Coordinates of C-alpha atoms in Angstrom, one line a residue:
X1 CA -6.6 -5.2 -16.7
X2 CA -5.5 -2.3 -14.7
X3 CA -7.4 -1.0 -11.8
X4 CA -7.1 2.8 -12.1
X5 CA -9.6 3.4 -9.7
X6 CA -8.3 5.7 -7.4
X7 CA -10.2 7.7 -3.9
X8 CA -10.0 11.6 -4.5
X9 CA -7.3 13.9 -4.5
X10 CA -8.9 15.6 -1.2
X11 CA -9.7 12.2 0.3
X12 CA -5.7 11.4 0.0
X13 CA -4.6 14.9 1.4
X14 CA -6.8 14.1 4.8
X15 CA -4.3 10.9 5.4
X16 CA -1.5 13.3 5.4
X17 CA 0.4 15.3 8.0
X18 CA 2.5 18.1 6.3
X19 CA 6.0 18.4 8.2
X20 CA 8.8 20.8 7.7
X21 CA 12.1 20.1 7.9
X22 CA 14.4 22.4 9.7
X23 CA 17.2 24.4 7.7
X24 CA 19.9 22.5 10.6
X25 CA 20.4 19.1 9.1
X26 CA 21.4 17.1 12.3
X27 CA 17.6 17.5 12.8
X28 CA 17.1 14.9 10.4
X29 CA 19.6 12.4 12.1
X30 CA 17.2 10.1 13.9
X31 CA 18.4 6.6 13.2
X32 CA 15.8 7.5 9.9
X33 CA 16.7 5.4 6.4
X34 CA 17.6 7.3 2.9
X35 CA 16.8 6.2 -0.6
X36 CA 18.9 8.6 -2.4
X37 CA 20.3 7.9 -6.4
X38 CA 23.4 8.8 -5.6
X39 CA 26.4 9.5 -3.5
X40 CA 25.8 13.1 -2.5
X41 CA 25.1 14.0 1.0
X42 CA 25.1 17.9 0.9
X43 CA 21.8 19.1 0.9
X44 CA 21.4 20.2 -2.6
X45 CA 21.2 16.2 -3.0
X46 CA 17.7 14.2 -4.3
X47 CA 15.8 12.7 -1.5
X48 CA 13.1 10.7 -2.5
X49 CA 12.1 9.1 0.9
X50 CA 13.3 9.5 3.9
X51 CA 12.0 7.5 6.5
X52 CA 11.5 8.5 10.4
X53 CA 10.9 6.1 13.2
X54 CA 6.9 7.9 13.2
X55 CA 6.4 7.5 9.3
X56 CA 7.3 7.8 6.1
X57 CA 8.7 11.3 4.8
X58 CA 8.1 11.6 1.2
X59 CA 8.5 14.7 -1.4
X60 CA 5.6 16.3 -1.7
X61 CA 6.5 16.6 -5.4
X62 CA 10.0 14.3 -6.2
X63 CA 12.1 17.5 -7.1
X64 CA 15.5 18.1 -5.1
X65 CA 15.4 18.7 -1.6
X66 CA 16.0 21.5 0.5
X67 CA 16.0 23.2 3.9
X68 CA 12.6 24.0 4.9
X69 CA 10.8 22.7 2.4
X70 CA 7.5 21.5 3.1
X71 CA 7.0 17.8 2.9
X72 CA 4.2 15.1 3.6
X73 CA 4.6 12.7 6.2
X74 CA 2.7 9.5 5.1
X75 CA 1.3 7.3 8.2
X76 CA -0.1 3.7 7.4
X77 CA -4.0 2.9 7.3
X78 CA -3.1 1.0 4.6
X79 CA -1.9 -3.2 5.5
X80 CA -1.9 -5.9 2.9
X81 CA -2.7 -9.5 3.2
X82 CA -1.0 -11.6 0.5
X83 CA -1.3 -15.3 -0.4
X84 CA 1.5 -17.1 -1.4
X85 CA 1.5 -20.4 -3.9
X86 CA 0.2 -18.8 -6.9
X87 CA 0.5 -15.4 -6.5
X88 CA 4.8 -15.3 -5.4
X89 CA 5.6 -18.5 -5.9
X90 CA 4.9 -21.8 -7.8
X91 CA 6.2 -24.9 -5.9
X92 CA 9.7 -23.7 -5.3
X93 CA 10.1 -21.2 -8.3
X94 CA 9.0 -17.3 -7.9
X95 CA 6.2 -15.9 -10.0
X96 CA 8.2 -13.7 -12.2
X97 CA 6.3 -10.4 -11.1
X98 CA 6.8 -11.2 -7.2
X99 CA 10.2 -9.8 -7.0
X100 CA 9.3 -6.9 -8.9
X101 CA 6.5 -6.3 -6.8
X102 CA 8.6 -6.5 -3.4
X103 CA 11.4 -4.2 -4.6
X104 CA 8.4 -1.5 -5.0
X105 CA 7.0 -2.5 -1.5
X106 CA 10.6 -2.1 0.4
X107 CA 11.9 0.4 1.8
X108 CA 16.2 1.7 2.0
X109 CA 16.3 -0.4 4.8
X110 CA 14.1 -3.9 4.0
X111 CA 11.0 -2.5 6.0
X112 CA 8.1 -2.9 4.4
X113 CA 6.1 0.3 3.2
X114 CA 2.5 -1.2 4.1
X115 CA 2.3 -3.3 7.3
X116 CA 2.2 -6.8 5.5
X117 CA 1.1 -10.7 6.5
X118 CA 1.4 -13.5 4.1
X119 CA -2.1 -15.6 4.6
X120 CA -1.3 -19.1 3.1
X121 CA -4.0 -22.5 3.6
X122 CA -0.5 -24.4 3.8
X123 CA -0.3 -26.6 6.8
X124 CA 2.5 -28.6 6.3
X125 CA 5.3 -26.7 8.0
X126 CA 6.1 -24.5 10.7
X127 CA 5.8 -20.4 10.4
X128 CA 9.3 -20.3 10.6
X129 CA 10.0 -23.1 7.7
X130 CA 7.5 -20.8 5.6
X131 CA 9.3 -17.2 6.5
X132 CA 12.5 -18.6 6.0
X133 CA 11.1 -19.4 2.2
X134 CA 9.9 -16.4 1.5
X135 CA 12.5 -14.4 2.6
X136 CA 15.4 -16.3 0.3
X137 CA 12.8 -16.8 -2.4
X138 CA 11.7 -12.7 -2.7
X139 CA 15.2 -11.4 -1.1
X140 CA 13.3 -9.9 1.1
X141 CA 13.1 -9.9 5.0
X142 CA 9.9 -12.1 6.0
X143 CA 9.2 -12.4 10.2
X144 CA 7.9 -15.4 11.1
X145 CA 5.6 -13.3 13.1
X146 CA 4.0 -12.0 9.7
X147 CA 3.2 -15.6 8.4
X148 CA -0.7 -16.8 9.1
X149 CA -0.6 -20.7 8.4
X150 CA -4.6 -22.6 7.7
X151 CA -4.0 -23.6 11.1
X152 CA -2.7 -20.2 12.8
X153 CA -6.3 -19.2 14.7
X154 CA -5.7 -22.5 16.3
X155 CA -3.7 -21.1 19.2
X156 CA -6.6 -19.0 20.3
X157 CA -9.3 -21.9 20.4
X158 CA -8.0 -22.5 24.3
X159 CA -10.9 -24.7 25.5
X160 CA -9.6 -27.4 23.0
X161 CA -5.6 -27.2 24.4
X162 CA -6.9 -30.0 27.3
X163 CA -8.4 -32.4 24.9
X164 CA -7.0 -35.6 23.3
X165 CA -7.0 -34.8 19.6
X166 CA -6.0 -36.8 16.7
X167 CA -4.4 -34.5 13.8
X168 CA -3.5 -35.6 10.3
X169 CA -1.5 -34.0 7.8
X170 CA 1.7 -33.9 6.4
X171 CA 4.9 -32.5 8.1
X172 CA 5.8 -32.1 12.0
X173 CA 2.4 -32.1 12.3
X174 CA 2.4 -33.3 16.2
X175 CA 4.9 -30.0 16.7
X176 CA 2.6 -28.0 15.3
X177 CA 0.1 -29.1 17.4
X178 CA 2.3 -29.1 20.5
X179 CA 3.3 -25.2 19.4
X180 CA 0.0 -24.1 19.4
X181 CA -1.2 -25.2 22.4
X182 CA -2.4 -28.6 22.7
X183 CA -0.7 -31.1 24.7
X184 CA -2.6 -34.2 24.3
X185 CA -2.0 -35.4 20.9
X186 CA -2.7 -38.5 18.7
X187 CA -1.3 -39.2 15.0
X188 CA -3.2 -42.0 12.3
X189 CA 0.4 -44.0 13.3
X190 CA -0.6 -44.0 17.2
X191 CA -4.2 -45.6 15.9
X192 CA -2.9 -48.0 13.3
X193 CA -0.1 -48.9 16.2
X194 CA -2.4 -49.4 18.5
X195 CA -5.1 -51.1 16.9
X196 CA -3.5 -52.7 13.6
X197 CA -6.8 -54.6 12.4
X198 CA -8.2 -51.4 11.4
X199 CA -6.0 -50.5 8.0
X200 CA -6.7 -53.7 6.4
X201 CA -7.0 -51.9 2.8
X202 CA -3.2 -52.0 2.2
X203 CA -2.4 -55.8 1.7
X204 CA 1.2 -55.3 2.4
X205 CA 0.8 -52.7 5.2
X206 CA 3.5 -50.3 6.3
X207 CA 4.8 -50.6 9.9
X208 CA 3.3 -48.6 12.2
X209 CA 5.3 -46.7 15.2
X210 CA 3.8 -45.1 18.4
X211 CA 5.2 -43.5 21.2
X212 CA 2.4 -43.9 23.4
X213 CA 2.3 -46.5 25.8
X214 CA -1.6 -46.4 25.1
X215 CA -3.7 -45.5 23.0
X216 CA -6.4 -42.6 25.4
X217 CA -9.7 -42.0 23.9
X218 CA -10.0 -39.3 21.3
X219 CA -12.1 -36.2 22.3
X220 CA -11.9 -34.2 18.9
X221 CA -10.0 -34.2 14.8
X222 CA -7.7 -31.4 13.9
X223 CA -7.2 -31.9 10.1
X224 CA -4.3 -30.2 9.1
X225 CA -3.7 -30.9 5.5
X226 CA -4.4 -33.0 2.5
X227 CA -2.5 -36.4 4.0
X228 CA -0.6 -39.3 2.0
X229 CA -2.4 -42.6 2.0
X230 CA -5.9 -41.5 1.9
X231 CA -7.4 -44.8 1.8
X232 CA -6.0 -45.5 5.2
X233 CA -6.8 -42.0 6.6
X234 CA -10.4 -42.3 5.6
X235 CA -11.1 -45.5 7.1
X236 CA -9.2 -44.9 10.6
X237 CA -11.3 -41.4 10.4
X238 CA -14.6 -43.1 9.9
X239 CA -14.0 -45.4 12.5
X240 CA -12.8 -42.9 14.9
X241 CA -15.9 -40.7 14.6
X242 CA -18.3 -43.7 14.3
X243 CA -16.9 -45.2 17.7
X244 CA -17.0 -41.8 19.5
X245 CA -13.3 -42.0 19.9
X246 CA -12.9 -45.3 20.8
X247 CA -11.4 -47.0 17.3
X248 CA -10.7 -50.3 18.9
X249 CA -14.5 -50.6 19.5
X250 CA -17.3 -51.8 16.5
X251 CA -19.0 -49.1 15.3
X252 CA -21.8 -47.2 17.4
X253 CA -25.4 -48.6 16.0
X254 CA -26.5 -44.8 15.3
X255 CA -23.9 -42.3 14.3
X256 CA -23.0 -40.1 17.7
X257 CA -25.4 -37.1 18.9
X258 CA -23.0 -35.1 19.6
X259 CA -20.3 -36.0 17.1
X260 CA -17.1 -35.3 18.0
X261 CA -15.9 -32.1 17.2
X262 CA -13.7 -32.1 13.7
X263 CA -11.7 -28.8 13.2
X264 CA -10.9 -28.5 9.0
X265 CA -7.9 -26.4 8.3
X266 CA -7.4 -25.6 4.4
X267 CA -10.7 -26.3 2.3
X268 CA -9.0 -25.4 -1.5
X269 CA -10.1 -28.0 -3.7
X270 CA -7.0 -26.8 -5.8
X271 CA -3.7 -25.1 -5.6
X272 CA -1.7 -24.1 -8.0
X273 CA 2.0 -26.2 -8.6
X274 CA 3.9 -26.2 -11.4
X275 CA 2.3 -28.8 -13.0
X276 CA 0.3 -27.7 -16.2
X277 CA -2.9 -27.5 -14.5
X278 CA -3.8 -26.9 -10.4
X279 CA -3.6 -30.0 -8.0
X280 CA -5.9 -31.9 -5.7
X281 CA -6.1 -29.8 -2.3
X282 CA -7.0 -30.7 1.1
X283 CA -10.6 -29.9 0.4
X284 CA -10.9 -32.7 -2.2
X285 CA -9.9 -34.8 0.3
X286 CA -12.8 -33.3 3.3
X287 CA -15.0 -34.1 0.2
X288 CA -14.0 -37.9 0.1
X289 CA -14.6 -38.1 3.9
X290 CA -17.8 -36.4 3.7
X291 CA -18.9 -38.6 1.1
X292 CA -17.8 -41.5 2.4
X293 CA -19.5 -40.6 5.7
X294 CA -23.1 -39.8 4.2
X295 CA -22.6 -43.1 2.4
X296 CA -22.2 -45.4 5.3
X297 CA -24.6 -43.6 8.0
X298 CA -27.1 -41.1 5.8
X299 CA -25.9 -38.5 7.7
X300 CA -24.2 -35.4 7.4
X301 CA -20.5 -34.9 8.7
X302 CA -20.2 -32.4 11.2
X303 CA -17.7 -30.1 10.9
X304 CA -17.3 -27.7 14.4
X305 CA -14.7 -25.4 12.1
X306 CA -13.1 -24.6 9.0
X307 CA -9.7 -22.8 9.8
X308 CA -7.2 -21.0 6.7
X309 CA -9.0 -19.2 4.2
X310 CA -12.4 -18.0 3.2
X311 CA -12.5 -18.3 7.4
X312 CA -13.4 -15.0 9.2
X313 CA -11.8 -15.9 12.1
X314 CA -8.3 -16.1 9.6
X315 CA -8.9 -12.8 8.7
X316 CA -9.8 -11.7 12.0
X317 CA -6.2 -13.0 12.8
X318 CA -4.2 -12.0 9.8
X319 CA -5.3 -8.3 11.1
X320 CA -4.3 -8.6 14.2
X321 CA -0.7 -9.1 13.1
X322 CA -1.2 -6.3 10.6
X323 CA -2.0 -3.9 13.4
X324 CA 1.1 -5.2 15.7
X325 CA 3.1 -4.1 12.9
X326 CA 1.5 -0.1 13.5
X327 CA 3.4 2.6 15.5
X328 CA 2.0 4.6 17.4
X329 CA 1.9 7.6 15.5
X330 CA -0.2 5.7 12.2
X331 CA -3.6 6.6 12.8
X332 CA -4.9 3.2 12.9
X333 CA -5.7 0.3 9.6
X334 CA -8.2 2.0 7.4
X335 CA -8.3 -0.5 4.5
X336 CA -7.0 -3.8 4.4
X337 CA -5.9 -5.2 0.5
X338 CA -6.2 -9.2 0.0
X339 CA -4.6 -10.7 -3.0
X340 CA -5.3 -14.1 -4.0
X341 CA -5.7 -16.0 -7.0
X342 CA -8.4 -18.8 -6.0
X343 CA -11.6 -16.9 -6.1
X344 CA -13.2 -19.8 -3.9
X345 CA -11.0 -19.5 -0.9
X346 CA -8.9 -15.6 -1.2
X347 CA -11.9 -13.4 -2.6
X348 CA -14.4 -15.3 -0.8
X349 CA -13.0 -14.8 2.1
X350 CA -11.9 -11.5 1.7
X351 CA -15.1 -10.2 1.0
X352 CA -16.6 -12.2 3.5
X353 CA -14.4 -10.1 6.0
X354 CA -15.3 -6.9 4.2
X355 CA -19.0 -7.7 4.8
X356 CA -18.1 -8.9 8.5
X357 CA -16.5 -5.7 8.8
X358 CA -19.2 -3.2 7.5
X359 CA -22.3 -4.8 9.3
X360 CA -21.1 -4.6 12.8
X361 CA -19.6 -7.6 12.7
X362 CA -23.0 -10.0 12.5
X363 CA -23.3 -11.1 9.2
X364 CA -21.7 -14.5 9.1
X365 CA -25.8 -16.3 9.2
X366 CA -25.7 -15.2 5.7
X367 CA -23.0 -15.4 4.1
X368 CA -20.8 -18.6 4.6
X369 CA -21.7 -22.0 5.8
X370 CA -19.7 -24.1 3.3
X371 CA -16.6 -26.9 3.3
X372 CA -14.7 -27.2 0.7
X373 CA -15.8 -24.4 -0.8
X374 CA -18.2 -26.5 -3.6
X375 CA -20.0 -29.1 -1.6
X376 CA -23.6 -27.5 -0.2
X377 CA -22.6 -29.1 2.8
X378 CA -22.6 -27.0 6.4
X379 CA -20.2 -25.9 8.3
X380 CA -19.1 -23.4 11.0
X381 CA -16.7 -20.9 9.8
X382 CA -15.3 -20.3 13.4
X383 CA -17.4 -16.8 14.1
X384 CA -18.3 -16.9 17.5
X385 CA -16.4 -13.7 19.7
X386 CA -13.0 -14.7 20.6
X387 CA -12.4 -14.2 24.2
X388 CA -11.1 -10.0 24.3
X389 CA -7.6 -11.4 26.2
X390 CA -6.8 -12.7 23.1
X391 CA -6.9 -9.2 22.3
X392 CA -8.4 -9.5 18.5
X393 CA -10.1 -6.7 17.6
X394 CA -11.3 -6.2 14.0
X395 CA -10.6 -2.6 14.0
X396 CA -10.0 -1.8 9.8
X397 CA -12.9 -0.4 7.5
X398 CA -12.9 -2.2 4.7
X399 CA -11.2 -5.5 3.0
X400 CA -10.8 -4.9 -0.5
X401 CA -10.5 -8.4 -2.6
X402 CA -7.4 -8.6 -5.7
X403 CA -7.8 -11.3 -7.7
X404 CA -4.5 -11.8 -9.8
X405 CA -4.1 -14.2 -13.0
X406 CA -1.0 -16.5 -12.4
X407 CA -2.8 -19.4 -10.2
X408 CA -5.9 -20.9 -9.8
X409 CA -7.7 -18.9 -11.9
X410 CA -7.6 -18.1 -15.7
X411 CA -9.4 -16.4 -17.0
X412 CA -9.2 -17.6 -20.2
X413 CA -10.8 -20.7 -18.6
X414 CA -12.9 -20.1 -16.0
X415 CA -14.4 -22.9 -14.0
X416 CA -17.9 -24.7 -14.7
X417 CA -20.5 -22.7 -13.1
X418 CA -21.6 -25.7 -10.7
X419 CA -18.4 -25.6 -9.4
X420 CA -19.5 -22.8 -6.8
X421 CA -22.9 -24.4 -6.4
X422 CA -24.6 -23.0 -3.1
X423 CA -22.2 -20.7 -2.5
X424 CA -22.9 -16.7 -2.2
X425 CA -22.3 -15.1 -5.7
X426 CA -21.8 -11.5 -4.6
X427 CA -18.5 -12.8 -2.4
X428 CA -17.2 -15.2 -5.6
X429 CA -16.7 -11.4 -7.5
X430 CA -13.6 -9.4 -6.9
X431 CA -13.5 -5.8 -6.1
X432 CA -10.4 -5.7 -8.2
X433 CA -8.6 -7.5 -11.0
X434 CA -5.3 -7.7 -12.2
X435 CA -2.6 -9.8 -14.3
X436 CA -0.2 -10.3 -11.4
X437 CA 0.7 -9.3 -7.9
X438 CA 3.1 -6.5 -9.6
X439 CA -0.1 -4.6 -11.2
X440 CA -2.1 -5.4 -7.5
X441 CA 0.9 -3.4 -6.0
X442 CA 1.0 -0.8 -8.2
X443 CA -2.9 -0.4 -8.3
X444 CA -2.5 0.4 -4.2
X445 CA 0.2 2.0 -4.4
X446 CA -2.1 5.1 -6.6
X447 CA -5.0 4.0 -4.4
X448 CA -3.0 5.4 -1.4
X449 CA -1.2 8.1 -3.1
X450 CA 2.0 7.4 -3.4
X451 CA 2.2 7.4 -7.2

């Protein structure tokens, strides 16, 4: 299962600056962290990485340290993107490699040794909730700053901040909205408050609360996450989109030209959970609406976007924070690794991103008009320039997919083959392969030379 694929020996040396370190050892106390086996501070002791606020200081060759000896001084062009439910953690308990895998990616002093963002389609929380996880699940130090949520990019999508939107979801969803920038926000509770003939599936209906005085006409849909009560959420989204935004009204006599615009975040059919096999995703329930949709008008649904993963604009993000993490002295992201373990939504999209990346940045007309990742249907996957104050810039080379083997996909059972119906089947294959996220980090860790 192991990737020993590694670039050439000479292709390695050229990412490395050789450094000597002077016979005086004050030189070498810059505020720098040690990873030494034992005790000993004299210099006859075993340094096997010091770390300086410009790079990483490694042996050239592990042996014992010494004044003057030449060493390599390793700057990043490396950054890795990593998802999370499957590949660290199922539901609340850690993948059993995860840990393993993080004690080899920290450094002495809980750095990381690659710049690193955690790329989830959750939408249920805030970034903070999510690094707060991570950090107590892996004992390691996770930034809120390094989290990319399904519904991150949203921030940057400014001309929609002024609308009325109606989000649904799980979770502080109206926060999350508020967070990102929009300040004119509906919920399914305003509508149902607002307008309580509409839910009239649910013969004992719950009661609904509002905080709005009333009810303003919806301008566009942000949908977050897979919600709870679906029957309800489809028919209050039907008849918000066939009344234009006006769900008090009866429904328009041909479905709207234009539609309002609907914003998808998370299209995984499945996730993977503790439960014996993967779980209904938000993208099953984008299917039910779609179908629901085309049953009642003959129409397709619209979608304007589809945020969170196989989105190029996600990656385009998730990069951006990879680069914020650089110093100056690293000589800029050369190769960005993506592990994931739904080859719908994590290779797809990485290699989506590695083709967006090596064709100048125009491919997208042929490689990625889907929702849901299995319907046929079309959709936008958000690739239009985003304004240069936003100051996204897809700098890297390459985006190199890892496919691991503890989530969504087994291969001892792969999926039926018209599962990925219509979509591209160059992008469904990964560029690498391995039985957890521990062998993924050890497979970069040769690919970059460090072992």
């Amino acid at each position: 299962m192991k990737d020993r694929t590694a670039p050439p020996r000479d292709a390695r040396d050229k990412r490395r600056l050789r450094a000597t370190v002077q016979e005086n050892s004050t030189d070498l106390d810059l505020g720098q962290s040690w990873d030494r086996p034992g005790p000993e501070t004299d210099l006859g002791q075993t340094w096997t990485r010091v770390l300086f606020p410009d790079g990483l200081l490694l042996d050239m060759d592990g042996s014992r340290f010494s004044p003057g000896k030449p060493l390599v001084l390793v700057t990043f062009q490396a950054g890795l993107l990593l998802d999370v439910d499957g590949v660290l953690v199922r539901g609340r308990s850690v993948v059993p490699a995860a840990r393993r895998a993080f004690k080899k990616l920290q450094l002495p002093n809980k750095d990381f040794l690659f710049p690193l963002v955690f790329v989830t389609n959750a939408g249920s929380c805030l970034r903070e909730q999510r690094a707060n996880m991570l950090s107590e699940l892996l004992h390691a130090q996770v930034k809120p700053s390094q989290v990319v949520l399904s519904y991150s990019p949203l921030s940057m999508m400014r001309s929609l901040h002024q609308k009325v939107v109606m989000v649904t979801g799980q979770g502080p969803i109206t926060e999350i909205a508020r967070r990102l920038g929009f300040e004119r926000v509906v919920t399914i509770d305003d509508v149902r408050k607002h307008c309580p003939l509409l839910d009239a599936v649910d013969h004992n209906p719950r009661p609904a609360k509002s905080r709005l005085q009333t009810l303003p006409e919806i301008e566009g849909v942000l949908l977050f996450g897979e919600p709870t009560h679906w029957e309800s959420h489809l028919q209050l989204l039907i008849d918000v989109i066939l009344t234009n935004g006006r769900p008090g009204s009866a429904h328009l006599p041909l479905c709207p030209n234009p539609q309002l615009p609907i914003i998808v975040c998370n299209p995984d059919l499945l996730w993977k959970s503790p439960a014996p096999s993967a779980r209904f995703g938000h993208g099953v329930f984008v299917l039910c609406l779609e179908a629901v949709f085309k049953k009642l008008t003959g129409a397709e649904l619209q979608i304007e976007a589809l945020l969170g993963k196989p989105s190029v604009l996600t990656y385009r993000y998730a990069e951006h924070l990879l680069t914020s993490q650089m110093t100056s002295s690293d000589s800029g992201l050369r190769t960005i690794y993506a592990i994931g373990d739904n080859p719908q939504t994590d290779v797809y999209g990485a290699n989506l991103y590695d083709r967006f990346l090596k064709h100048n940045n125009v491919t997208m007309a042929t490689a990625s008009r889907r929702v849901s990742s299995a319907t046929g249907e079309a959709v936008s996957t958000v690739t239009e320039a985003v304004p240069e104050e936003e100051g996204l810039v897809s700098a890297a080379e390459e985006c190199r997919s890892v496919l691991v083997c503890t989530g969504v996909f087994d291969p001892a059972s792969p999926p039926p083959e018209d599962q990925w119906a219509g979509l591209d089947p160059a992008l469904l294959q990964p560029r690498h392969m391995t039985a957890d996220v521990e062998e993924a980090v050890d497979m970069i860790l040769q690919r970059e030379g460090f072992i």
